[in-house]
CSV table of C-alpha atoms in Angstrom, one decimal:
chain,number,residue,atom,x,y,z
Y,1,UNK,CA,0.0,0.0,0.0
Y,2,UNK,CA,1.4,3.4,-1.1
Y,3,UNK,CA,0.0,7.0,0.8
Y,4,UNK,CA,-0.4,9.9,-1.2
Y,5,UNK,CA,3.2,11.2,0.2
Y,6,UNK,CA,4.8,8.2,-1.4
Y,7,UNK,CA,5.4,6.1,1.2
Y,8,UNK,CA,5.3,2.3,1.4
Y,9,UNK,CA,3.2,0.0,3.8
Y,10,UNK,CA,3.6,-3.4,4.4
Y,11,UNK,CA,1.0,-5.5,6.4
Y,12,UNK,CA,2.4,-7.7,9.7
Y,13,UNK,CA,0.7,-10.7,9.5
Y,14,UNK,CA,2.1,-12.7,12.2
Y,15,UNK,CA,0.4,-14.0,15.5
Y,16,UNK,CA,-1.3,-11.2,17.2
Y,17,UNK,CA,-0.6,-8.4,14.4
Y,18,UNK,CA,-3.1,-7.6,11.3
Y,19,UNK,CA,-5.7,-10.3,10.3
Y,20,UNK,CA,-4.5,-12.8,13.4
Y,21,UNK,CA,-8.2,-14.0,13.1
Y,22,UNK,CA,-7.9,-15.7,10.1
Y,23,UNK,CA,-5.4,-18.8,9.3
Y,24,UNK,CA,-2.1,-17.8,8.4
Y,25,UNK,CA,-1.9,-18.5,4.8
Y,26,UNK,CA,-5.6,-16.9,4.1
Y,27,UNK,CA,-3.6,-13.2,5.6
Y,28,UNK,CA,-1.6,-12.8,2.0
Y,29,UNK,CA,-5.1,-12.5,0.5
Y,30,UNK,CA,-6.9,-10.5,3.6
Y,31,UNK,CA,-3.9,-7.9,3.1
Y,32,UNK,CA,-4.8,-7.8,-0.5
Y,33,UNK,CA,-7.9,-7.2,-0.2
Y,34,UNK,CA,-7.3,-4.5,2.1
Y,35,UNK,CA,-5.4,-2.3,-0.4
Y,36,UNK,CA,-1.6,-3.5,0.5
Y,37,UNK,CA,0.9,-4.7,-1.5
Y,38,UNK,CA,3.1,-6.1,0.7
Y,39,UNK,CA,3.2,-8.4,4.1
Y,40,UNK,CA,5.8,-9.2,6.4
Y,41,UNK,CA,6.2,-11.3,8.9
Y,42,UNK,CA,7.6,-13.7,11.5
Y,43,UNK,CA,9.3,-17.2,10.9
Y,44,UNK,CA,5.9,-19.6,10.0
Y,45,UNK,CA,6.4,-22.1,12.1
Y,46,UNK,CA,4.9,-25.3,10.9
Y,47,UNK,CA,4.0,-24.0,7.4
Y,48,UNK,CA,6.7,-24.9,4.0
Y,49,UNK,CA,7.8,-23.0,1.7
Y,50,UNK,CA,5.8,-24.1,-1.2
Y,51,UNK,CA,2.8,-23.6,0.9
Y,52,UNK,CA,3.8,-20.0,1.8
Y,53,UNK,CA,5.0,-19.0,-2.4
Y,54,UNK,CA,1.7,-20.8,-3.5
Y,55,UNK,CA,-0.6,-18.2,-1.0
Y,56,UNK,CA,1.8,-15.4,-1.4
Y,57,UNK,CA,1.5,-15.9,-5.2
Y,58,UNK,CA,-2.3,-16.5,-5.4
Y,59,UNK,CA,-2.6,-13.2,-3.8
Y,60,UNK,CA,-0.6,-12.0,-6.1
Y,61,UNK,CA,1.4,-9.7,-2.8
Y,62,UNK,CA,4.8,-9.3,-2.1
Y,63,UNK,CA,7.3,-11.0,0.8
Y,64,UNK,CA,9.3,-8.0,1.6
Y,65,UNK,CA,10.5,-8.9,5.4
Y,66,UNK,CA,11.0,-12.0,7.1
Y,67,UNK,CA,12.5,-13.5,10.6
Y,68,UNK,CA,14.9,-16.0,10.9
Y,69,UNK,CA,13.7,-18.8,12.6
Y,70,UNK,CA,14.2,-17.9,16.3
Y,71,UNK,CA,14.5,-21.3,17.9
Y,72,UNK,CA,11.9,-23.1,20.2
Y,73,UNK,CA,9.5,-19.9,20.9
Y,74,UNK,CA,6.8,-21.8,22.8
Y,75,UNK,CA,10.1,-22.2,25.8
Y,76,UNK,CA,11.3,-19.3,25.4
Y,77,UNK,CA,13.6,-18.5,22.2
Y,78,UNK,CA,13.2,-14.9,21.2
Y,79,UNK,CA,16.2,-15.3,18.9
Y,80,UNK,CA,19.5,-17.4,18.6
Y,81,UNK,CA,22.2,-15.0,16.8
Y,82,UNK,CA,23.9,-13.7,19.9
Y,83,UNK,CA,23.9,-17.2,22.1
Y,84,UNK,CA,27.8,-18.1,22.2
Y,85,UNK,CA,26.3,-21.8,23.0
Y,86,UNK,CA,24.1,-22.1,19.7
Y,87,UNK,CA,26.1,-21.1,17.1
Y,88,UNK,CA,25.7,-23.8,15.0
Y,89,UNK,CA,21.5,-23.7,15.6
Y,90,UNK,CA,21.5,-20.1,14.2
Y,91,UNK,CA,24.0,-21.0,11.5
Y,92,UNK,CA,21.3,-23.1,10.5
Y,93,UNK,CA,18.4,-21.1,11.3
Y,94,UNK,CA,19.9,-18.5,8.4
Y,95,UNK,CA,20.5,-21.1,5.7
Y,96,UNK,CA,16.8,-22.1,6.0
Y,97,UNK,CA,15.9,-18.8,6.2
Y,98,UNK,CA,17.5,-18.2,2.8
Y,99,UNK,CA,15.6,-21.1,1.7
Y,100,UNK,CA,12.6,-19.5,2.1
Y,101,UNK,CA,13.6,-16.3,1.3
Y,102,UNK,CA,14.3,-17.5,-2.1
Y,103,UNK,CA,11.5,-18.9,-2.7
Y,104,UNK,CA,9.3,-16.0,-1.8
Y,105,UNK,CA,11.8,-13.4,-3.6
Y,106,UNK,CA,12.2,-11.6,0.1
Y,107,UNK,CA,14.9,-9.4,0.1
Y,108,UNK,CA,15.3,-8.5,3.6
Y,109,UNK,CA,15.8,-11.2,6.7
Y,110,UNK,CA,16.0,-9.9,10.4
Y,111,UNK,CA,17.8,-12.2,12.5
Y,112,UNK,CA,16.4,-11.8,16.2
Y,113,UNK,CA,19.6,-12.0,18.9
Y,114,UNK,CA,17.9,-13.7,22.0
Y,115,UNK,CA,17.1,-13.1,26.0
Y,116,UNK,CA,20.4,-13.2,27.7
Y,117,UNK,CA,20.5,-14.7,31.3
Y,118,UNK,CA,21.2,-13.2,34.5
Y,119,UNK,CA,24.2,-15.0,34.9
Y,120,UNK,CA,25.2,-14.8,31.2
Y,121,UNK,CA,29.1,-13.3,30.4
Y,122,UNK,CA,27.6,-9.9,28.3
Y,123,UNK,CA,31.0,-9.7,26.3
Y,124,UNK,CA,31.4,-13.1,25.3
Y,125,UNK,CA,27.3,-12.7,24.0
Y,126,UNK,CA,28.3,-9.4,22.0
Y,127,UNK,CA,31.6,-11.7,20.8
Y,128,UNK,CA,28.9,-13.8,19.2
Y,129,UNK,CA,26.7,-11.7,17.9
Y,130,UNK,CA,29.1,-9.8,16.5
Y,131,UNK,CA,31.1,-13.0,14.2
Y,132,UNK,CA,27.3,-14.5,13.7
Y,133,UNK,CA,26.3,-11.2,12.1
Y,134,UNK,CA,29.1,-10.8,10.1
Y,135,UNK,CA,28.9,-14.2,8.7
Y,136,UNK,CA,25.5,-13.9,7.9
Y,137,UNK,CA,25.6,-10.8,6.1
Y,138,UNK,CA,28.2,-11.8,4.5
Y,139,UNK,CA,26.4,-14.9,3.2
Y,140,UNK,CA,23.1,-12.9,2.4
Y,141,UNK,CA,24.9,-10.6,0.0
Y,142,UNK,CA,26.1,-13.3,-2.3
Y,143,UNK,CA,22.0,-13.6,-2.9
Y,144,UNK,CA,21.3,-9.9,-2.6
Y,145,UNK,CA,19.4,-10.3,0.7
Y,146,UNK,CA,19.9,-7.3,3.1
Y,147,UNK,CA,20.3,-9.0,6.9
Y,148,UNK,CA,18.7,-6.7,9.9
Y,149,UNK,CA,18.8,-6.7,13.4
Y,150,UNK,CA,16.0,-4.7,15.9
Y,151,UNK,CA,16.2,-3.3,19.8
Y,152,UNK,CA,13.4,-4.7,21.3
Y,153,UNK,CA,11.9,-2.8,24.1
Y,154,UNK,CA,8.8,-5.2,24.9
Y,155,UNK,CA,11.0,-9.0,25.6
Y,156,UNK,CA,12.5,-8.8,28.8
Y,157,UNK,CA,15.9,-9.3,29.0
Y,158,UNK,CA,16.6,-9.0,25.1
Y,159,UNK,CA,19.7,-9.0,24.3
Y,160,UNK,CA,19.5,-5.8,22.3
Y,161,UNK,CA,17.0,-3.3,23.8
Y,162,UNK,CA,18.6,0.4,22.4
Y,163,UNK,CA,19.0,2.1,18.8
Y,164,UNK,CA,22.4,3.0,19.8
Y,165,UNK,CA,23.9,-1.0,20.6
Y,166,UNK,CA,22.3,-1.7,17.3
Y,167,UNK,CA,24.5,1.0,15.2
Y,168,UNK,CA,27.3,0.2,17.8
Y,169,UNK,CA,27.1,-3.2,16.8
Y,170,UNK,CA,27.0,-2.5,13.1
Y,171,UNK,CA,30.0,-0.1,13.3
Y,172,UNK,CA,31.3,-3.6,15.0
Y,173,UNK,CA,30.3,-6.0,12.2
Y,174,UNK,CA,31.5,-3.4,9.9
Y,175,UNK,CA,29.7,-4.9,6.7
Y,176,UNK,CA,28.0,-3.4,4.2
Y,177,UNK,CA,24.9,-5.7,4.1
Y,178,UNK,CA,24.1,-5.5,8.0
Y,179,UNK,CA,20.8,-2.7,8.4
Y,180,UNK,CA,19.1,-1.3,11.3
Y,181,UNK,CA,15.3,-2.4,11.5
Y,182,UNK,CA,14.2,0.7,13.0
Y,183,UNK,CA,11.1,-0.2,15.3
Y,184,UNK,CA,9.1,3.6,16.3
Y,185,UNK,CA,7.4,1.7,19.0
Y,186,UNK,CA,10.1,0.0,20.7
Y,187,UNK,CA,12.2,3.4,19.9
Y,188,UNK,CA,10.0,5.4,21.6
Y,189,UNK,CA,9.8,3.3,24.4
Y,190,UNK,CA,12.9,3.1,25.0
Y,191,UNK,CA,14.7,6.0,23.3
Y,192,UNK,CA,12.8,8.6,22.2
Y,193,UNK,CA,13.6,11.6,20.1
Y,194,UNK,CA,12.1,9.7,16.7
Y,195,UNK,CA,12.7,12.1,14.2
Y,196,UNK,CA,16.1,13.4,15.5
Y,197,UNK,CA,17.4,9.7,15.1
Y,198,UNK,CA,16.1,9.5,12.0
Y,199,UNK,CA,17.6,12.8,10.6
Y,200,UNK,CA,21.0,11.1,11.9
Y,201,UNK,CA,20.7,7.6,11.0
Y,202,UNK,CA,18.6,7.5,7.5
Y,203,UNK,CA,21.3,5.5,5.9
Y,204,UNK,CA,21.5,3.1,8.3
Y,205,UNK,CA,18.6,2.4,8.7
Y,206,UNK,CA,16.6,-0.5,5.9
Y,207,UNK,CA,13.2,-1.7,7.5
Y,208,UNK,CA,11.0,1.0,9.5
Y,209,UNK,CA,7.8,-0.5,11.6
Y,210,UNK,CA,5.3,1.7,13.4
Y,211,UNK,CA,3.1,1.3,16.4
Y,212,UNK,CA,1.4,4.2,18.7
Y,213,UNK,CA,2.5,4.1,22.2
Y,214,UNK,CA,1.9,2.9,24.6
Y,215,UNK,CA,-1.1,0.8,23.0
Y,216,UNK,CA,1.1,-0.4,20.2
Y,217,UNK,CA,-2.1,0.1,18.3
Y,218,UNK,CA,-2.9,2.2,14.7
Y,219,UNK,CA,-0.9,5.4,14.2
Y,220,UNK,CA,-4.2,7.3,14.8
Y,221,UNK,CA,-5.0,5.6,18.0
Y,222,UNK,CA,-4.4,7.7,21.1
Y,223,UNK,CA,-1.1,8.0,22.3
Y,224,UNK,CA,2.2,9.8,22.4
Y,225,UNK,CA,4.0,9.9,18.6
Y,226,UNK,CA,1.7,12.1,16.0
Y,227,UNK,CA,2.9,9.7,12.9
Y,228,UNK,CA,1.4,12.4,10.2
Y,229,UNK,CA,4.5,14.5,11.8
Y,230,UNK,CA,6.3,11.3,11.2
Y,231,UNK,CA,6.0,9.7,8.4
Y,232,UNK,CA,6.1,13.7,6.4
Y,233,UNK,CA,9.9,13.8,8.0
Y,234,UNK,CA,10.5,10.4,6.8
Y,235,UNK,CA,9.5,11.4,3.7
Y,236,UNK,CA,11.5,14.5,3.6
Y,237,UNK,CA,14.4,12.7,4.6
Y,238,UNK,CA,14.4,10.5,0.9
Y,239,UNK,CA,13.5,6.9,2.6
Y,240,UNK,CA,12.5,5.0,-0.1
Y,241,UNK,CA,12.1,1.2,2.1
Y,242,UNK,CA,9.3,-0.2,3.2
Y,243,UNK,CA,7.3,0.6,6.5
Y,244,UNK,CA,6.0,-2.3,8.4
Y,245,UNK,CA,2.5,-1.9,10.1
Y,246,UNK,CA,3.6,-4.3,12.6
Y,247,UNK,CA,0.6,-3.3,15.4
Y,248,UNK,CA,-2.1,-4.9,17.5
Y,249,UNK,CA,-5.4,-3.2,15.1
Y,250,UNK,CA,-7.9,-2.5,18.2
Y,251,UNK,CA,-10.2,-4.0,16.1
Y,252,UNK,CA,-11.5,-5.5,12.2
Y,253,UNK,CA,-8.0,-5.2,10.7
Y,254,UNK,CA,-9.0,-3.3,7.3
Y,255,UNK,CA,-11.8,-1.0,9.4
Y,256,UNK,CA,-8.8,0.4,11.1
Y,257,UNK,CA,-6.6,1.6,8.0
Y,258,UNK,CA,-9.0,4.7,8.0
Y,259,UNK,CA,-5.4,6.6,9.3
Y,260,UNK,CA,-4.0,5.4,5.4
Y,261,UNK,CA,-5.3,8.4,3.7
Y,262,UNK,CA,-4.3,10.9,6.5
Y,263,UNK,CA,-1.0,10.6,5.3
Y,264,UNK,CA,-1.7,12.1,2.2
């Protein structure tokens, strides 16, 4: 879905994000239907990749995002990529996430880094995450698939919770193909000062997602960011990416996109 500034939306159709009441596969067409032309989403646990091309092509919608498989989420896993004792699990987790981002012609992966324990050694985590992210980028580029990583404000204990670790750790990396997945929710929550960080760090940034806070609902939904404000600086600013709607609607999915045209 395009606004009238330009700007490109893409629906979130995981678990507990746009059209969670309908089966998985059925969201490619709901989001269709509802005037995007674009999803993202989480790893699909459970469901192939033929499965996913087949409804992603019968809707005739674009992948543009994806997740790396994230290990065993129902105990726990919120990510593998900085875990010094699963290397070899998230080595794995990015080759099939390659797999599948093949087969749906998705150009951008975000590999989540995982809830560090209380009694967890923080440098030898950063070590980690630092040679698993420069492997993987390196390994995406050969395919021309752009790796991300995301502070998460809203998973306690997360190994990366701030915008500034993520460009720290992406000065650390140092590779070309390594973006910031640049969250306004979790920034705000944690950060603030949206547009400032925006003006500074447009160029490093290569997936934007939007939520109000502190509902994480619509844009228009009360709260504390005014996203027409928003999305006209990050328009001003020359971002030509995608923005994720990745938000809990507060109610039918497509009657809530009534804030789409108020960014025109």
């Amino acid at each position: 879905m395009q606004s009238g500034q330009g700007l490109r939306f893409a629906a979130n159709i995981s678990n507990g994000f746009l059209f969670s009441g309908i089966d998985f596969l059925q969201r490619f067409q709901a989001a269709k239907n509802a005037g995007f032309s674009a999803v993202e989403s989480a790893f699909p646990s459970g469901v192939g990749a033929e499965e996913l091309t087949a409804a992603q092509e019968a809707a005739g919608i674009q992948q543009v995002h994806l997740n790396l498989p994230a290990g065993d989420w129902a105990n726990g896993d919120r990510g593998l990529a900085a875990d010094p004792g699963r290397v070899e699990e998230f080595k794995a987790s990015v080759h099939t996430g390659l797999q599948f981002a093949l087969a749906l012609r998705c150009k951008r992966l975000h590999a989540m880094a995982g809830v560090i324990g209380s009694g967890a050694d923080r440098q030898e985590w950063m070590k980690t995450y630092i040679e698993n992210l420069r492997w993987a980028a390196d390994l995406l580029s050969k395919n021309d698939i752009l790796l991300l990583i995301e502070p998460i404000s809203s998973i306690p204990g997360y190994f990366l919770q701030h915008q500034s670790e993520g460009l720290d750790v992406m000065k650390a990396v140092g590779h070309c193909n390594l973006k910031l997945q640049f969250d306004i929710f979790h920034a705000q929550r944690k950060d603030g000062n949206i547009c400032d960080f925006l003006s500074a760090n447009i160029s490093e940034i290569g997936h934007i997602q939007i939520g109000q806070v502190p509902g994480r609902h619509e844009p228009n939904s009360p709260g504390e960011l005014d996203f027409s404000h928003i999305f006209s600086h990050i328009k001003s600013l020359g971002y030509d990416g995608w923005i994720g709607c990745e938000y809990v609607p507060t109610g039918d999915t497509a009657a809530g996109l009534s804030w789409m045209p108020s960014c025109d």
